Short mmCIF file of C-alpha atoms and ligand atoms in Angstrom, two decimals:
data_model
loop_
_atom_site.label_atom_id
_atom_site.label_comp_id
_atom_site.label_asym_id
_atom_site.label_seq_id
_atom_site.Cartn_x
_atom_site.Cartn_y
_atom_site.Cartn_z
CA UNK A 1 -25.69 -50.08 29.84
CA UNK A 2 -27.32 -49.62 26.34
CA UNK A 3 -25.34 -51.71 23.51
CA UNK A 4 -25.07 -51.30 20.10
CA UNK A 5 -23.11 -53.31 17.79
CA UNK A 6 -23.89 -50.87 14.43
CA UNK A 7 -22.85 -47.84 13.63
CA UNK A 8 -26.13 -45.98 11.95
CA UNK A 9 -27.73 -47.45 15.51
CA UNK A 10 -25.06 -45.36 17.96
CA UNK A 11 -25.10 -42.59 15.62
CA UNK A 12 -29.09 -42.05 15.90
CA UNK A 13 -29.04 -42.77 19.60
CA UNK A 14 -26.67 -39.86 20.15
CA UNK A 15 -27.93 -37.62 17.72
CA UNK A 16 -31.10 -37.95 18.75
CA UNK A 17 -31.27 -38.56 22.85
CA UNK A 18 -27.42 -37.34 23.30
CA UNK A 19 -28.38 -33.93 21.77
CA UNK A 20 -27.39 -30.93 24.18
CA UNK A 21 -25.46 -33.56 26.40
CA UNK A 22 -21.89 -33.77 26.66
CA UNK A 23 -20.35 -36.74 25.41
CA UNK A 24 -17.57 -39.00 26.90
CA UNK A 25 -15.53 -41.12 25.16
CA UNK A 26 -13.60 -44.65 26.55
CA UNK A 27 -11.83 -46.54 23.56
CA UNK A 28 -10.62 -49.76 24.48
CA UNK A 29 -10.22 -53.63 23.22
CA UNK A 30 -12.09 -55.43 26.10
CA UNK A 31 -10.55 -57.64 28.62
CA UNK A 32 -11.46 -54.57 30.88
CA UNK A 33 -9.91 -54.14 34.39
CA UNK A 34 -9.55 -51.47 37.13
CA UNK A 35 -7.29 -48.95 34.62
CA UNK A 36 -10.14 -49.04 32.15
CA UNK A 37 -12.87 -48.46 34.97
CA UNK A 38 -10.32 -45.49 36.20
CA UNK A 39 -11.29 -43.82 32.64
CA UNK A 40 -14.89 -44.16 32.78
CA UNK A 41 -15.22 -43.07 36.04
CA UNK A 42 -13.16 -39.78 35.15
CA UNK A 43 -15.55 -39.76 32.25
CA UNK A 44 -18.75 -40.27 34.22
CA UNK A 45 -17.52 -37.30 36.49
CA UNK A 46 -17.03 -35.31 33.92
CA UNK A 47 -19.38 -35.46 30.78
CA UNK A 48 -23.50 -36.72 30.65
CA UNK A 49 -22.56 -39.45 28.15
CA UNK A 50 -20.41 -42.07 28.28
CA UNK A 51 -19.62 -44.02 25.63
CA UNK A 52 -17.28 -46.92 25.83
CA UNK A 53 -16.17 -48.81 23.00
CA UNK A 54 -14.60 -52.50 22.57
CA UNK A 55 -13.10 -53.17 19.71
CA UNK A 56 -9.62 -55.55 19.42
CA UNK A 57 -8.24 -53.75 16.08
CA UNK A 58 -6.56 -56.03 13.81
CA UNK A 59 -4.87 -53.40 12.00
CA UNK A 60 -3.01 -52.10 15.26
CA UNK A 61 -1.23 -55.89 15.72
CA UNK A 62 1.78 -56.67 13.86
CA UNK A 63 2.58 -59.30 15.61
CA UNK A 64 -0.79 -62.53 14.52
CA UNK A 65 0.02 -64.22 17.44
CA UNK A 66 -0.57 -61.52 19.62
CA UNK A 67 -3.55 -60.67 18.23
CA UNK A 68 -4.93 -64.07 18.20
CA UNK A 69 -4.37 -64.87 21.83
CA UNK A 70 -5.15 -61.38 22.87
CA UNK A 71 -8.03 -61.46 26.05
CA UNK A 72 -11.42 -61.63 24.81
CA UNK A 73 -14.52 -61.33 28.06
CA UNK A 74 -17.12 -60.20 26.52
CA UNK A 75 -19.27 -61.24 29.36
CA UNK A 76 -17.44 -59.87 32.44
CA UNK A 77 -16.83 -56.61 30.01
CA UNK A 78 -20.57 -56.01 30.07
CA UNK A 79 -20.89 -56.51 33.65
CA UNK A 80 -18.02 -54.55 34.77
CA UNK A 81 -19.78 -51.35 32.80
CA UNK A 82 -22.81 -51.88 34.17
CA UNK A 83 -21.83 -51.64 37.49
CA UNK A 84 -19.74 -48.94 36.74
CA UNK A 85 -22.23 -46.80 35.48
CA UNK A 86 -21.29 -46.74 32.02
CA UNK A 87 -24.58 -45.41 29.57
CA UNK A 88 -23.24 -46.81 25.97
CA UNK A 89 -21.16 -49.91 25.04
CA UNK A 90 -20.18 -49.75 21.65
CA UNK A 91 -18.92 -52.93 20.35
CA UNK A 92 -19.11 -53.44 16.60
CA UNK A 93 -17.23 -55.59 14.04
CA UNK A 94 -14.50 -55.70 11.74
CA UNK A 95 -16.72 -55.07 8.57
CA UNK A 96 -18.45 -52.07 10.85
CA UNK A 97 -15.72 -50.32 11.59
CA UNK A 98 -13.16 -51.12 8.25
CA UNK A 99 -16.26 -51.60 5.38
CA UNK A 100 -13.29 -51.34 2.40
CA UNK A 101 -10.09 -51.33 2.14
CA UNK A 102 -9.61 -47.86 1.74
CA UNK A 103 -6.71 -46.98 4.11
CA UNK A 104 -5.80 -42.64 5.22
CA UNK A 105 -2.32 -42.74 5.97
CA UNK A 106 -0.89 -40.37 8.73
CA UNK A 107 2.31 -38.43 8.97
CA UNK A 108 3.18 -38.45 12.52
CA UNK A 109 6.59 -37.23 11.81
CA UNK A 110 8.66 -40.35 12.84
CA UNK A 111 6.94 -40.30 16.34
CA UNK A 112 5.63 -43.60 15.26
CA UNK A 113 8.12 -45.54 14.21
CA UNK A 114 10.38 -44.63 17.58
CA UNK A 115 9.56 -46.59 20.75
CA UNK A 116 6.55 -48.86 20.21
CA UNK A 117 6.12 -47.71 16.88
CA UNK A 118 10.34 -49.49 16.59
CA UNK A 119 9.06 -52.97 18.09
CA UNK A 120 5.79 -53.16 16.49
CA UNK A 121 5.66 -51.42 13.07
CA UNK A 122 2.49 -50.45 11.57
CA UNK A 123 1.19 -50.08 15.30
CA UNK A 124 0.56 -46.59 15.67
CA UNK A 125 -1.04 -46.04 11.89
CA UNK A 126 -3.28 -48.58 13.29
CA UNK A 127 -4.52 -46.96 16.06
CA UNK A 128 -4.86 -43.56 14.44
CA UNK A 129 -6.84 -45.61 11.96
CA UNK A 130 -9.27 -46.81 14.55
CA UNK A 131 -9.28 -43.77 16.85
CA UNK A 132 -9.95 -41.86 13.66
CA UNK A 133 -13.08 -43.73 12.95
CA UNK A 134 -14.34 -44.29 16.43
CA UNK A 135 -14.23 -40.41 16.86
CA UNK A 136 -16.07 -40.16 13.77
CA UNK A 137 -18.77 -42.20 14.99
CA UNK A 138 -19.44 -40.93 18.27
CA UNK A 139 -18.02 -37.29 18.28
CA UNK A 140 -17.12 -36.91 21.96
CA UNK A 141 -16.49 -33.94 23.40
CA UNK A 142 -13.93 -34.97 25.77
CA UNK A 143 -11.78 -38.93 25.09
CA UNK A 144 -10.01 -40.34 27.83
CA UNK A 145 -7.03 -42.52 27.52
CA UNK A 146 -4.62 -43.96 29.67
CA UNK A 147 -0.62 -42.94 30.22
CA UNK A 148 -0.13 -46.25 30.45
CA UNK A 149 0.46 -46.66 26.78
CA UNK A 150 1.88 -43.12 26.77
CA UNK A 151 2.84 -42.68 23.17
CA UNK A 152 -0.06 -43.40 22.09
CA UNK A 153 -1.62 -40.39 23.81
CA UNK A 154 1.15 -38.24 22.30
CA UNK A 155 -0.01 -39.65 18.71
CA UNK A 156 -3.54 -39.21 19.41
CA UNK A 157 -3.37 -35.75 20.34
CA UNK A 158 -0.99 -35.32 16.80
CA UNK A 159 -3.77 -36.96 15.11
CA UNK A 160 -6.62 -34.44 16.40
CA UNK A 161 -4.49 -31.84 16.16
CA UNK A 162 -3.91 -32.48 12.53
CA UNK A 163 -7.74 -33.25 11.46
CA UNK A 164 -8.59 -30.45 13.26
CA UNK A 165 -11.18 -32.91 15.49
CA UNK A 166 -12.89 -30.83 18.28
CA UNK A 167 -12.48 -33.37 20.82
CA UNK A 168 -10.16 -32.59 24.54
CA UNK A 169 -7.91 -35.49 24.92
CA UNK A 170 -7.29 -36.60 28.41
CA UNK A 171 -5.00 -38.51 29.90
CA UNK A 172 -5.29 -40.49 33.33
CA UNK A 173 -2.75 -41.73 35.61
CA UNK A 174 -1.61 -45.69 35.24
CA UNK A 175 -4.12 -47.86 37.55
CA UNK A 176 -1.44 -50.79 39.14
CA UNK A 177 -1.56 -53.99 41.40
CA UNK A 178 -0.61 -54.29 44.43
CA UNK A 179 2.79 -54.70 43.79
CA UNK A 180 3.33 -51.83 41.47
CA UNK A 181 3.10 -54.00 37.91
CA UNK A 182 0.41 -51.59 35.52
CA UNK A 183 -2.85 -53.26 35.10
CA UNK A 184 -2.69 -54.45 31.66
CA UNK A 185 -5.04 -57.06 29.87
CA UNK A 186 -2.27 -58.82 28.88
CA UNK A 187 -1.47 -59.85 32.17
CA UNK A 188 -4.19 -62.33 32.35
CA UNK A 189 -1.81 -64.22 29.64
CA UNK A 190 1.41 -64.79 32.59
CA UNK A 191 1.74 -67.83 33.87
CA UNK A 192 2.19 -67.54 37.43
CA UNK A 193 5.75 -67.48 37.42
CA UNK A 194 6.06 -64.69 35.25
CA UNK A 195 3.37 -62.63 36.90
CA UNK A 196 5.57 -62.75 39.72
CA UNK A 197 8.67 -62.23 37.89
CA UNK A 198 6.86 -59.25 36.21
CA UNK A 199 6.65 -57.13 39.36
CA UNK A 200 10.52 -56.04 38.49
CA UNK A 201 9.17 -54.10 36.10
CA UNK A 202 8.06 -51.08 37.95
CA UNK A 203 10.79 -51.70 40.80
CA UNK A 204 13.57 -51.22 38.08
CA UNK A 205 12.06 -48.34 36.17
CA UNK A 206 11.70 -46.81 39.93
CA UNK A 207 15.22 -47.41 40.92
CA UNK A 208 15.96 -46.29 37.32
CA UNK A 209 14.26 -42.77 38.32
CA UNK A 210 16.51 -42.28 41.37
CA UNK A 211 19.61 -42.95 39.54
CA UNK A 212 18.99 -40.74 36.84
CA UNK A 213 17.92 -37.78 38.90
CA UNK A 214 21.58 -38.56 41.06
CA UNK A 215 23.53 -39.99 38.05
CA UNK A 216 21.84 -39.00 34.80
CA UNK A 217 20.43 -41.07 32.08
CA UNK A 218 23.00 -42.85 30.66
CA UNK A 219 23.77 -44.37 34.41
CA UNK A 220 19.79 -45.23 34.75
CA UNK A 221 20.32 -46.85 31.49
CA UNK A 222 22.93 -48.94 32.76
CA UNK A 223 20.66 -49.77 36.13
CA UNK A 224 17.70 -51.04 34.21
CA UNK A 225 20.27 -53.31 31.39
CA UNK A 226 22.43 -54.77 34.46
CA UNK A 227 18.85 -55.53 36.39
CA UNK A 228 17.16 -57.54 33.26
CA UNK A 229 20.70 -59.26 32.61
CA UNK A 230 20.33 -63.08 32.27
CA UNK A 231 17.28 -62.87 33.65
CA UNK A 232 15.11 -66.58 33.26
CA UNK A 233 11.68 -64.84 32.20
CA UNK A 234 12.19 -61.31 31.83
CA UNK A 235 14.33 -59.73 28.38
CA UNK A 236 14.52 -55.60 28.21
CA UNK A 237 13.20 -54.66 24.63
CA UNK A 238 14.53 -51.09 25.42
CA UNK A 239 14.54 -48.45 28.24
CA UNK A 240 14.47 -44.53 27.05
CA UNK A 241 14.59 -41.79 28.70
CA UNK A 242 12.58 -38.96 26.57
CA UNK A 243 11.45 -35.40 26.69
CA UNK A 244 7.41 -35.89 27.65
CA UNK A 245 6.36 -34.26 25.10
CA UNK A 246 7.27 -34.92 22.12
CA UNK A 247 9.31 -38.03 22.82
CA UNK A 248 12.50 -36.86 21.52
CA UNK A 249 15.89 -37.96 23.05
CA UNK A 250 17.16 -36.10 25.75
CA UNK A 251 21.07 -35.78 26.37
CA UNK A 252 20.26 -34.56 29.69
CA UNK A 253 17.75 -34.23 32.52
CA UNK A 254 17.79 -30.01 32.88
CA UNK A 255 14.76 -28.28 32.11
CA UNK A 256 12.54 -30.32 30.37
CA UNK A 257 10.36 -32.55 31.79
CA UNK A 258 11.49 -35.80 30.84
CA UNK A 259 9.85 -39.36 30.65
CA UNK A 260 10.99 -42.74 31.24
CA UNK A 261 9.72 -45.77 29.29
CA UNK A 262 10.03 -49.21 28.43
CA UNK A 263 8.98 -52.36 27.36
CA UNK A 264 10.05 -56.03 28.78
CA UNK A 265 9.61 -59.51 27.35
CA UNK A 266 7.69 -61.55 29.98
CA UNK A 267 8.20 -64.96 28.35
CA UNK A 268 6.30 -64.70 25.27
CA UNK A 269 3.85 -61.36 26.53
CA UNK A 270 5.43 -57.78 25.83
CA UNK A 271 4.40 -55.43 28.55
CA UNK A 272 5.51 -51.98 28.36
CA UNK A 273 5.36 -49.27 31.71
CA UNK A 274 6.52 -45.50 32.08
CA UNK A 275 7.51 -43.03 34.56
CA UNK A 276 7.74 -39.57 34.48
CA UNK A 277 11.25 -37.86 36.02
P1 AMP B 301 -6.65 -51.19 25.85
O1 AMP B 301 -7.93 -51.91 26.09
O2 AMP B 301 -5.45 -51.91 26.38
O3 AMP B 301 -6.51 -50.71 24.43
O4 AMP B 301 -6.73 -49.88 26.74
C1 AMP B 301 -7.80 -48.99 26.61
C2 AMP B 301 -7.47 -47.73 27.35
O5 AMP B 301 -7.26 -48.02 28.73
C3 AMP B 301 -6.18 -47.08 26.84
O6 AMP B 301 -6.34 -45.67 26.81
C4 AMP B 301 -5.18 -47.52 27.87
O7 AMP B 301 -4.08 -46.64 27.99
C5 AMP B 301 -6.01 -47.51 29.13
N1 AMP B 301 -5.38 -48.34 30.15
C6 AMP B 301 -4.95 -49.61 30.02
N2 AMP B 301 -4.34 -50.03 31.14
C7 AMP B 301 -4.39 -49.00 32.01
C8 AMP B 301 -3.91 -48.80 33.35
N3 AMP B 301 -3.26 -49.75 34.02
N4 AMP B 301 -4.13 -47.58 33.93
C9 AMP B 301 -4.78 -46.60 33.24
N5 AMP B 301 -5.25 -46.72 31.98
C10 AMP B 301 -5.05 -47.91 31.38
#
């Protein structure tokens, strides 16, 4: 795996060796694990290039803590690419990637300020900010993101649809242990009594599935509240049930297809999972 750290150095590498090849594009902030290696693999199947990037974006946190004891392996992330087969790691700094204060701001129509964007404001301009950039710098033909942290596919393919960026956006199934709970870097921060605590997650939002589909949403509301209640480690931020599209509420299950997300307190670690219905 090739690395470059500066910006005018990736840019002449592709321009000049990348020309005529297709270029695939893996955005991510590090701490990398089997879901990220899921993404360059589809990208190494797919494109001539690939390009994966690790950059922790301070502008995407709202929360300091959170960014300050977020996973950093630099180490293991270089060796995990390289056996993976990954061509480019792309790993510059702050000052590389925000060189002024300048800031664009995005409309994305309140889709960012529901969800995610309700828990952890600021969150999605931040990672339009950075995705922005990044596919300024290495102009991919095809970027491939996880469902994992499905809104934020939904906003990034708003955001290229809006600056016009001729880039496919694709978006791979969630990569999960053993026990169902979706491989997250942030699961290196449980202790080992909320790592096993955390495998309700996907059991509930499972159950959750089967009761809506029987009962509807509001009962499959009820499922996941009663199944968090007075928990010891685990608090429900919120569980939605929303069309998969464009995220709006959904009164029912007819027609549409629908999505089910949510996010969980795992002592002091928010992890978030999804389903679709
Ligand atoms: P992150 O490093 O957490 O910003 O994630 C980088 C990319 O990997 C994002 O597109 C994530 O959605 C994706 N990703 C993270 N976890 C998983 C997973 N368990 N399965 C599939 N994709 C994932």
């Amino acid at each position: 795996v090739l690395r470059f750290t500066k910006i005018a150095e990736i840019q002449h590498f592709l321009r000049d060796t990348g020309t005529g090849q297709t270029i695939g594009f893996v955005p991510t902030m590090g701490a990398l694990h089997a879901g990220h290696m899921s993404l360059i693999a589809m990208s190494r199947a797919d494109c001539d290039l690939t390009v994966c990037s690790i950059f922790v974006n301070p502008k995407q946190f709202n929360d300091k803590n959170d960014l300050n004891r977020y996973p950093r392996t630099p180490e293991a992330d270089a060796k995990m690419l390289e056996k993976a087969g990954c061509d480019i790691l792309f790993t510059p700094s702050e000052g590389e990637i925000y060189p002024d204060s300048s800031e664009t701001t995005f409309y994305f129509h309140g889709v960012d300020s529901i969800l995610e964007g309700a828990s952890r404001p600021g969150h999605f301009s931040g990672v339009a900010l950075v995705v922005a950039r990044l596919f300024e710098i290495v102009r991919p033909d095809k970027a491939y993101f996880g469902s994992k942290d499905y809104q934020q596919v939904v906003i990034v393919r708003m955001l290229v649809k809006q600056l016009s960026i001729p880039v496919d956006i694709i978006a791979a199934p969630i990569i999960r242990e053993k026990d169902g709970l979706a491989m997250s870097s942030r699961n290196a921060l449980l202790s080992r009594d909320e790592r096993d605590a955390a495998a309700l997650i996907p059991a509930v939002i499972q159950k959750a599935r089967e009761r809506a589909r029987t009962s509807g949403i509001a009962a499959a509301r009820k499922l996941v509240e009663q199944a968090f209640k007075g928990h010891p480690i685990l608090r429900l931020d919120y569980y939605e049930v929303r069309d998969a599209e464009t995220l709006a509420p959904l009164s029912s299950l007819d027609g549409k297809p629908a999505v089910s997300l949510l996010a969980v307190y795992c002592g002091k670690i928010r992890l978030i999972d999804n389903l679709s219905l």
